[in-house]
Coordinates of C-alpha atoms in Angstrom, one line a residue:
X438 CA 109.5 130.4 112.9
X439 CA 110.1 126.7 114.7
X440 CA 109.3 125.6 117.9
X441 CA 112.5 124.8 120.1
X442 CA 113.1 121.3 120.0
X443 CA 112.6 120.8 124.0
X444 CA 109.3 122.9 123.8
X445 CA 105.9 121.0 122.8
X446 CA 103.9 122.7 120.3
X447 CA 100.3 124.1 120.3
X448 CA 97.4 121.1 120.9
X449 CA 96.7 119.5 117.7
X450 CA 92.8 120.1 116.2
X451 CA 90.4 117.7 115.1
X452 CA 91.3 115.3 112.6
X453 CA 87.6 115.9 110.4
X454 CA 85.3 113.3 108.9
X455 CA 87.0 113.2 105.5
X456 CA 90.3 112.5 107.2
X457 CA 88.5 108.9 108.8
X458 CA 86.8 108.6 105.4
X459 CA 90.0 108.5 104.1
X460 CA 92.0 106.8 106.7
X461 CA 89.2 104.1 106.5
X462 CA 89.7 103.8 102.8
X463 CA 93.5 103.7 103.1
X464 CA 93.1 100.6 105.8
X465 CA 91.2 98.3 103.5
X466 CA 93.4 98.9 100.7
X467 CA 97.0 98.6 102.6
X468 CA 95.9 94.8 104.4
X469 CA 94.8 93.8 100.6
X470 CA 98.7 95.4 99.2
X471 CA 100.1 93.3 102.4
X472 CA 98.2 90.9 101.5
X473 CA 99.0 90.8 97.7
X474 CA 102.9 91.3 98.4
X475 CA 103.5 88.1 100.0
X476 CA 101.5 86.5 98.0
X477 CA 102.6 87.3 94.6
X478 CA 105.7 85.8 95.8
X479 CA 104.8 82.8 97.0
X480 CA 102.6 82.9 93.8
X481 CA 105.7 83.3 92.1
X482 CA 108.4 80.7 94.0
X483 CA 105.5 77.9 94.5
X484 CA 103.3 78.5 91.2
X485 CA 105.8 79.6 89.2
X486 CA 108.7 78.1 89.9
X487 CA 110.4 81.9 89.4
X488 CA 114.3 82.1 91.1
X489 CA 115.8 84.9 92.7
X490 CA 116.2 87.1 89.4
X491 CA 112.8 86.4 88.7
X492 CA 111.6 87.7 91.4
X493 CA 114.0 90.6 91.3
X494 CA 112.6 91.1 87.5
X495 CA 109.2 91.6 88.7
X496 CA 109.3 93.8 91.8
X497 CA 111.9 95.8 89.5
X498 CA 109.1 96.5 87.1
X499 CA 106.3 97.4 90.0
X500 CA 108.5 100.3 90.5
X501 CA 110.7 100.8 87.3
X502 CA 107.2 103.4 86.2
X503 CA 108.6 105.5 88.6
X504 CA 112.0 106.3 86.4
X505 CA 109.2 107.1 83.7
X506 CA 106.7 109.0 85.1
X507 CA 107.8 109.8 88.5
X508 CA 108.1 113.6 87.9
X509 CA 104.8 113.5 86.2
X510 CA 102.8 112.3 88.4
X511 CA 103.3 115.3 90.7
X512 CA 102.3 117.5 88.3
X513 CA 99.3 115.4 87.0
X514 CA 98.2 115.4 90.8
X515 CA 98.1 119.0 91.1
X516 CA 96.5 119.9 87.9
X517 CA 93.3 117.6 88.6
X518 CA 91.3 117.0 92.0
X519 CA 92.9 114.7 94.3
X520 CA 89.7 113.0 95.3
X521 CA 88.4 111.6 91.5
X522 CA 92.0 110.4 91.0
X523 CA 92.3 108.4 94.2
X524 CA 88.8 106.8 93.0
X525 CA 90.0 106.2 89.5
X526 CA 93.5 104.9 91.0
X527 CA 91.6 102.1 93.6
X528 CA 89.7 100.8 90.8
X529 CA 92.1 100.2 88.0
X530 CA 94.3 98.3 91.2
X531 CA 91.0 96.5 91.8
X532 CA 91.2 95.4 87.6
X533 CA 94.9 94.8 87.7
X534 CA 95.2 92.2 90.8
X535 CA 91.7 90.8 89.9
X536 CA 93.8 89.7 86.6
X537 CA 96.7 88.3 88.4
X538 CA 94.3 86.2 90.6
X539 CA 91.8 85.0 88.0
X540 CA 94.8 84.2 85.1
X541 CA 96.5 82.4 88.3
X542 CA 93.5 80.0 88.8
X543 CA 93.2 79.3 84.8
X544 CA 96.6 78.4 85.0
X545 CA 97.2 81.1 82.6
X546 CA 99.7 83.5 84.8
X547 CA 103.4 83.4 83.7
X548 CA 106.3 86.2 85.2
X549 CA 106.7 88.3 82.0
X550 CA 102.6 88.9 82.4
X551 CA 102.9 89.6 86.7
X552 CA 105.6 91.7 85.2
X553 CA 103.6 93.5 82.9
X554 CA 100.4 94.5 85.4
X555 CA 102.2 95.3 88.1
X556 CA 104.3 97.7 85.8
X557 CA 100.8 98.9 84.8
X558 CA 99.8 99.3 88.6
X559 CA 103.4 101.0 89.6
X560 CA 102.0 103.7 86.8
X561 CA 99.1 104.3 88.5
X562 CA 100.7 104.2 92.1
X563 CA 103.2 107.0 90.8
X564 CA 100.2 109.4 90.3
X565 CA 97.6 108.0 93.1
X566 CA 100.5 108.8 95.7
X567 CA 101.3 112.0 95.1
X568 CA 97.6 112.6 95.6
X569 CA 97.5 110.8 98.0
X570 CA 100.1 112.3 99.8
X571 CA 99.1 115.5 99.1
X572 CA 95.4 115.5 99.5
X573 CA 95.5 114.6 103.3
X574 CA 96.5 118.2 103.9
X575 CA 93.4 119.5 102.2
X576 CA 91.4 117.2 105.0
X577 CA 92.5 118.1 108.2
X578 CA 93.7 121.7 109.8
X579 CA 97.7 122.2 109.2
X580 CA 97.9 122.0 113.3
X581 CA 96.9 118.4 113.0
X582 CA 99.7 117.0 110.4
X583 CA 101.5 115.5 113.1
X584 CA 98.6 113.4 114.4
X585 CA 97.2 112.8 111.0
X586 CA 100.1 111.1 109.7
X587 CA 101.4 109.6 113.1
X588 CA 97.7 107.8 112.7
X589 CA 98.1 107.0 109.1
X590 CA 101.6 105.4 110.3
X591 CA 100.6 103.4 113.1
X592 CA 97.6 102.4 111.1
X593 CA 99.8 101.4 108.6
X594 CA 102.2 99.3 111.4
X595 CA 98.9 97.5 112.6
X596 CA 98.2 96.4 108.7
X597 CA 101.9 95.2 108.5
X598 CA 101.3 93.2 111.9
X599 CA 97.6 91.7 110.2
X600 CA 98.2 91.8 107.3
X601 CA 101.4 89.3 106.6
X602 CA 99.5 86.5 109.3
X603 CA 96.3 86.9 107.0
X604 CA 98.5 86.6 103.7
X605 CA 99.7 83.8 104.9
X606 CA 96.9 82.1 106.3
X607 CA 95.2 82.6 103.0
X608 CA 98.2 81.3 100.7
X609 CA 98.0 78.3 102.9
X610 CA 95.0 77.2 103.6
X611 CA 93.4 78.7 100.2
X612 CA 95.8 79.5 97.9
X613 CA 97.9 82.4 96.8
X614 CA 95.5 83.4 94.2
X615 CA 92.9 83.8 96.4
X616 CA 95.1 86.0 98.3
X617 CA 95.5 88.1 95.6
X618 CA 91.9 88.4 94.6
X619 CA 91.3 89.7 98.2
X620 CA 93.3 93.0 97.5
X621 CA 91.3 93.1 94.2
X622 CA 88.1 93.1 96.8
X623 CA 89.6 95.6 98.8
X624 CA 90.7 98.3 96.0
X625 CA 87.0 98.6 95.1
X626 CA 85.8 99.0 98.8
X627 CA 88.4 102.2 99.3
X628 CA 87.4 103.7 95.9
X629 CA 83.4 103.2 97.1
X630 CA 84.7 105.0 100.8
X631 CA 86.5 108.0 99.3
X632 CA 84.1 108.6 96.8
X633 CA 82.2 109.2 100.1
X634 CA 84.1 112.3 101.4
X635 CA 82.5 115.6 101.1
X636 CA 85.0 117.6 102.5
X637 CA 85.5 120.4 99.6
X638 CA 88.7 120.6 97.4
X639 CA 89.9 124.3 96.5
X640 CA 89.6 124.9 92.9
X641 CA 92.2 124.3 90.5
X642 CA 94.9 127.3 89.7
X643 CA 94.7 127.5 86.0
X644 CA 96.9 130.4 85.0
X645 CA 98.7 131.0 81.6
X646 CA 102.1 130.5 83.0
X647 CA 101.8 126.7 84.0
X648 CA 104.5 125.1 82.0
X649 CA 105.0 121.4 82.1
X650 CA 108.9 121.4 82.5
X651 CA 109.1 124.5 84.3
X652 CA 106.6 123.0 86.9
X653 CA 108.9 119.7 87.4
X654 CA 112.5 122.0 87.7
X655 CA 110.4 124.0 90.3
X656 CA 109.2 120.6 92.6
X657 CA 112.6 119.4 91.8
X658 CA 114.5 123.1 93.5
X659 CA 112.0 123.0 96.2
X660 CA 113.5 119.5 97.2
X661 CA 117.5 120.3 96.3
X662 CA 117.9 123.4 97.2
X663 CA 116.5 123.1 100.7
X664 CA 118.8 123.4 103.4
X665 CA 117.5 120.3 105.2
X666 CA 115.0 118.4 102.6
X667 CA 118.2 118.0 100.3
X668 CA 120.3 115.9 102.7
X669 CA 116.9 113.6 104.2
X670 CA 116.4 113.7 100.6
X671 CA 119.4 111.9 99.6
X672 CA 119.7 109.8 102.9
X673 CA 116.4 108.8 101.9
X674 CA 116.9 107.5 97.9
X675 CA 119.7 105.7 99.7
X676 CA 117.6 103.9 102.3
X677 CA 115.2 102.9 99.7
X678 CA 118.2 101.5 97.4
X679 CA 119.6 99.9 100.7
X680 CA 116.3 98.2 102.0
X681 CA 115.1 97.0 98.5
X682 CA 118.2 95.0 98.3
X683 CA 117.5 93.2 101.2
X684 CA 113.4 93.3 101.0
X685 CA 113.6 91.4 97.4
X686 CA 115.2 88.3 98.6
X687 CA 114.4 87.8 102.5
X688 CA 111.1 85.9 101.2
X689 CA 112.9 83.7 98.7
X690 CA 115.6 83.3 101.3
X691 CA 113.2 82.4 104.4
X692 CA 111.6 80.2 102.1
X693 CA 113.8 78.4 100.4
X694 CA 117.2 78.7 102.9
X695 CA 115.4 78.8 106.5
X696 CA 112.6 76.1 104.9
X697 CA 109.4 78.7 106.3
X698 CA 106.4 77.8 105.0
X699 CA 104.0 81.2 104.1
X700 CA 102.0 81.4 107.4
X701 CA 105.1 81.5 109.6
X702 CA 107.1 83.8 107.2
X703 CA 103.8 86.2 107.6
X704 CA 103.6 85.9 111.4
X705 CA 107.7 86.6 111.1
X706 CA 106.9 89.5 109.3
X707 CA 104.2 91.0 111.6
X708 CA 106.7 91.9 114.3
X709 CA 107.5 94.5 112.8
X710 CA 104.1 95.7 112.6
X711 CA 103.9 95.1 116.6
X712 CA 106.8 97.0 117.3
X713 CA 105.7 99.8 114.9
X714 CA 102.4 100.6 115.8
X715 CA 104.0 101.7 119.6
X716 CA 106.8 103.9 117.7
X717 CA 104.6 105.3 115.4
X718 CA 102.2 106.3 118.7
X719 CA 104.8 108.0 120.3
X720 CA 107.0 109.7 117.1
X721 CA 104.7 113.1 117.5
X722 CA 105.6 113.5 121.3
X723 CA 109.2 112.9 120.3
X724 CA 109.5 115.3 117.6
X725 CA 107.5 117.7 119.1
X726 CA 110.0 117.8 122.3
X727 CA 113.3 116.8 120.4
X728 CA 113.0 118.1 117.5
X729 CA 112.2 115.5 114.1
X730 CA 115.9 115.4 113.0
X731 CA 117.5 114.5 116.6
X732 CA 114.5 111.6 116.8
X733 CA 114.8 110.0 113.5
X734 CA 118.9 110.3 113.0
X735 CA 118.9 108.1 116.4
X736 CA 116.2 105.7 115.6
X737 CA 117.8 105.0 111.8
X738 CA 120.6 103.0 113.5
X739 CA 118.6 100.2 113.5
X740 CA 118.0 100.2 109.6
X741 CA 121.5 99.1 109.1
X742 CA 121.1 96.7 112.4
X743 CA 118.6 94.6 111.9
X744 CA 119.5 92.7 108.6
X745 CA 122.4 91.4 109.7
X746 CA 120.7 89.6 112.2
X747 CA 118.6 88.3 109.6
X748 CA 122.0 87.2 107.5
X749 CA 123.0 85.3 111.0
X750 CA 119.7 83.1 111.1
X751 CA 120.2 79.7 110.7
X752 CA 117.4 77.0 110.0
X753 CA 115.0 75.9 113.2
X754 CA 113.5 77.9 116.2
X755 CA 116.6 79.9 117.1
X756 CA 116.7 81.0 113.5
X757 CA 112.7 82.3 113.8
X758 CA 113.6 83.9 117.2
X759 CA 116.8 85.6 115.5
X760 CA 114.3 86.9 112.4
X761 CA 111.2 88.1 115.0
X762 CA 114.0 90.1 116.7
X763 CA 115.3 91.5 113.4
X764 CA 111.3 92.4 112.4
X765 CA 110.7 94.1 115.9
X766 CA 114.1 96.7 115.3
X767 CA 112.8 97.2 111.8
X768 CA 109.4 98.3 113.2
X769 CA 111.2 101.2 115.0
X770 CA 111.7 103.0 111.8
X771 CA 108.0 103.3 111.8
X772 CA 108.4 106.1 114.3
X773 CA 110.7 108.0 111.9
X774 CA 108.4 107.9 108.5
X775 CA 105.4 109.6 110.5
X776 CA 107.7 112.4 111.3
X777 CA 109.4 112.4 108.0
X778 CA 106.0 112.4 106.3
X779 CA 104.8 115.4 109.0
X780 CA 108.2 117.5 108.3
X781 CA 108.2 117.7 104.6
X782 CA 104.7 118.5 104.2
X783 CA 105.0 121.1 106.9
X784 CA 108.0 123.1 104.8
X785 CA 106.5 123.0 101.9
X786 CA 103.6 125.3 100.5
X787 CA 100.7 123.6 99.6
X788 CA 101.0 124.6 95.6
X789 CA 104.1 122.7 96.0
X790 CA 103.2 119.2 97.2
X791 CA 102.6 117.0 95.3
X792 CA 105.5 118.0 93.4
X793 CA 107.8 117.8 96.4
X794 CA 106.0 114.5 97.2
X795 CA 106.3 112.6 93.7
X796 CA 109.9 114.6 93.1
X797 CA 111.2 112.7 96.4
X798 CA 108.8 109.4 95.1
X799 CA 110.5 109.3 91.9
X800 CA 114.2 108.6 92.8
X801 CA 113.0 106.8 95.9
X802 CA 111.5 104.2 94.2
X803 CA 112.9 104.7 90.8
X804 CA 116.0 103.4 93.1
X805 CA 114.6 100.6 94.5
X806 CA 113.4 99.3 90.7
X807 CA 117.1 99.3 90.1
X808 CA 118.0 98.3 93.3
X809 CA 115.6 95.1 93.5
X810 CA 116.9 93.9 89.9
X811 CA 120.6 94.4 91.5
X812 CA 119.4 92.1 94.2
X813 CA 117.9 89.2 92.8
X814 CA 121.1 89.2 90.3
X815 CA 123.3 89.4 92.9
X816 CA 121.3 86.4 94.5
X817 CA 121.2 84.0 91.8
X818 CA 125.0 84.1 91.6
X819 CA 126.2 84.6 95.5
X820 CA 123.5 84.2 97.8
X821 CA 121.0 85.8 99.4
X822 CA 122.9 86.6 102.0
X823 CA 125.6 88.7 100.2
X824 CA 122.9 90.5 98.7
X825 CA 121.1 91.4 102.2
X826 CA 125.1 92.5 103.6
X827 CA 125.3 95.0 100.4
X828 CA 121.8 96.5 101.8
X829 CA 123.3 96.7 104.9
X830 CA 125.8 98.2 104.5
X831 CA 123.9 100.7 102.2
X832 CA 122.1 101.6 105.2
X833 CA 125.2 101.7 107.0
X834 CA 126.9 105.1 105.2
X835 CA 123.5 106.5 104.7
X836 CA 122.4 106.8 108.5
X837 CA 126.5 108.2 108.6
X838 CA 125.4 111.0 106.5
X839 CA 122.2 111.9 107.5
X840 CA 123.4 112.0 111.4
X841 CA 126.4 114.8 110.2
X842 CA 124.0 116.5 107.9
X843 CA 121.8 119.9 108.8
X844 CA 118.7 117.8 108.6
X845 CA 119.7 116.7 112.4
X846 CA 118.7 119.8 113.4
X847 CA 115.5 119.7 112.0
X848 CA 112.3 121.1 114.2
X849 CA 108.5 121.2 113.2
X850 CA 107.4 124.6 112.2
X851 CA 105.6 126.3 115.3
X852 CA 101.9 126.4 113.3
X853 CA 102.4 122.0 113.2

């Protein structure tokens, strides 16, 4: 039974100390991954000299694990507690960017070994996510979901609005290995915090049926055989594919086209946490009272939107101004991933989760791996700014065909 998109739902319960364990933990680490993600690549365009398709080469291979081992990792999460695999996860991230920083200062770093860790550390994100994703449930009563992850989001929009200014304070006034080191220091301070959460797990279903491929074809059905997870499904590997190909390059190109040094590319990029911390605040009123498919079909207009305007920006102040508007539209989305986040682990029975979860993961990101290597090649030989209009325009015919599909109609159950 739903809730009719005009009507609000029941009051949502308390959130739980294991929830702010874990949204605590989840703070730390996401400034350090902000933090780490501009740097690497001004690690990699300053230090390394890397070009476009070098760049593409090694944000291909953070996610190209995904193609590998995304289906696993859904499985892996639900055969094991979540909690001892989000510990394990935090400090083999704290190991992997602690490399990248230390071999950086030794003058040792070069972009087949980035390449290599942060393939190692896309492994271990496919699995630590779909725990991740699918151990907040266990923390907080299934009335709350909403407010859980429309906290995690805005959270997450308030890192994105520090964290860019701090990476590139840091890469300027330090240097971009000591960025990088800093999300080594924060991975080992969010494995300490959730180690700290008491809140029980329920014990692990061990029957004689479990059957590895059986177990992935059933996540996998779940997903595409769901009258409205299969279209937001698709719409969303397509967004993924679509913004990769314009995420890979917009550093290079602000860099090395606009002439931005790192601190004013961060404070560029932190509009969009601005913006995105007050959509994400408001996406659980919205959803409640339209209905999560009318709110997010209308607010994904702006994904195709807002690079062009950064395809139109031309070196000097106009050309900033032009790229903080395009970072404040981009922010907007914020308010759809807290709902999409809410709805999909609403529908779907708990058993099921992290399957769902890493199922959806896997082509996500297993797209944008593809996607990011398209982009820095199509880069190097026309431009950046071909290669943001092809995201565009990506974005373009998948906001088309989510707005026609069923998932428009899409309400919260009644329990959420």
């Amino acid at each position: 039974m739903t809730a009719p998109p005009g009507q609000p739902g029941p009051a949502p319960a308390g959130l739980g100390a294991g929830y702010w364990r874990m949204f605590a933990a989840d703070s730390v680490s996401s400034i350090g991954t902000v933090v780490s993600t501009l740097a690497i690549q001004f690690l990699l365009i300053d230090t390394l000299q890397a070009d476009e398709q070098a760049i593409g080469l090694v944000r291909a291979a953070q996610w190209a694990p995904y193609l590998v081992f995304g289906l696993l990792a859904g499985v892996i999460a639900e055969r094991v507690r979540r909690k001892p695999l989000l510990v394990a996860a935090d400090l083999l991230g704290m190991t992997i960017f602690g490399a990248i920083g230390l071999l950086a200062l030794a003058g040792r770093l070069t972009v087949p070994i980035v390449a290599g860790l942060v393939f190692v550390f896309g492994a271990v994100t496919c699995v630590s996510v779909a725990a991740y994703q699918s151990y907040v449930p266990r923390l907080v009563p299934e009335r709350a979901l909403p407010d859980a992850f429309a906290r995690l989001e805005q959270m997450g929009q308030v890192v994105g609005s520090v964290g860019p200014v701090a990476a590139g304070s840091l890469v300027r006034f330090l240097s971009a290995p000591i960025a990088v080191l800093v999300d080594a220091l924060s991975y080992a301070v969010s494995a300490v915090v959730i180690a700290t959460i008491r809140t029980p797990e329920p014990p692990i279903v061990r029957g004689e049926s479990r059957h590895l491929v059986a177990e992935l074809r059933e996540g996998a059905r779940w997903v595409y055989r769901h009258e409205t997870l299969r279209p937001y499904a698709f719409w969303l590997h397509s967004w993924f594919v679509g913004r990769a190909m314009v995420m890979t390059v917009l550093v290079f190109y602000a860099n090395q086209e606009l002439h931005l040094d790192a601190l004013t590319v961060g404070l560029i990029l932190a509009a969009a946490g601005v913006s995105g911390v007050v959509a994400a605040g408001v996406a659980p009123r919205l959803g409640r009272r339209f209905g999560v498919g009318r709110v997010i079909t209308t607010v994904e207009w702006v994904s195709p939107l807002w690079p062009v305007l950064v395809v139109l920006a031309q070196p000097g102040p106009w050309g900033v101004a032009v790229l903080v508007v395009a970072m404040l539209l981009d922010g907007l989305t914020a308010m759809s991933a807290s709902l999409m986040m809410t709805y999909r682990t609403a529908v779907t029975p708990d058993r099921l989760r992290a399957r769902m979860n890493a199922t959806i993961r896997t082509f996500n990101w297993g797209g944008l791996a593809i996607a990011s290597f398209v982009s820095g090649w199509v880069a190097s030989m026309w431009g950046s700014r071909v290669a943001m209009l092809a995201g565009a325009a990506i974005l373009l015919v998948a906001t088309a065909y989510l707005r026609r599909s069923a998932f428009r109609a899409a309400v919260l159950p009644v329990a959420v």
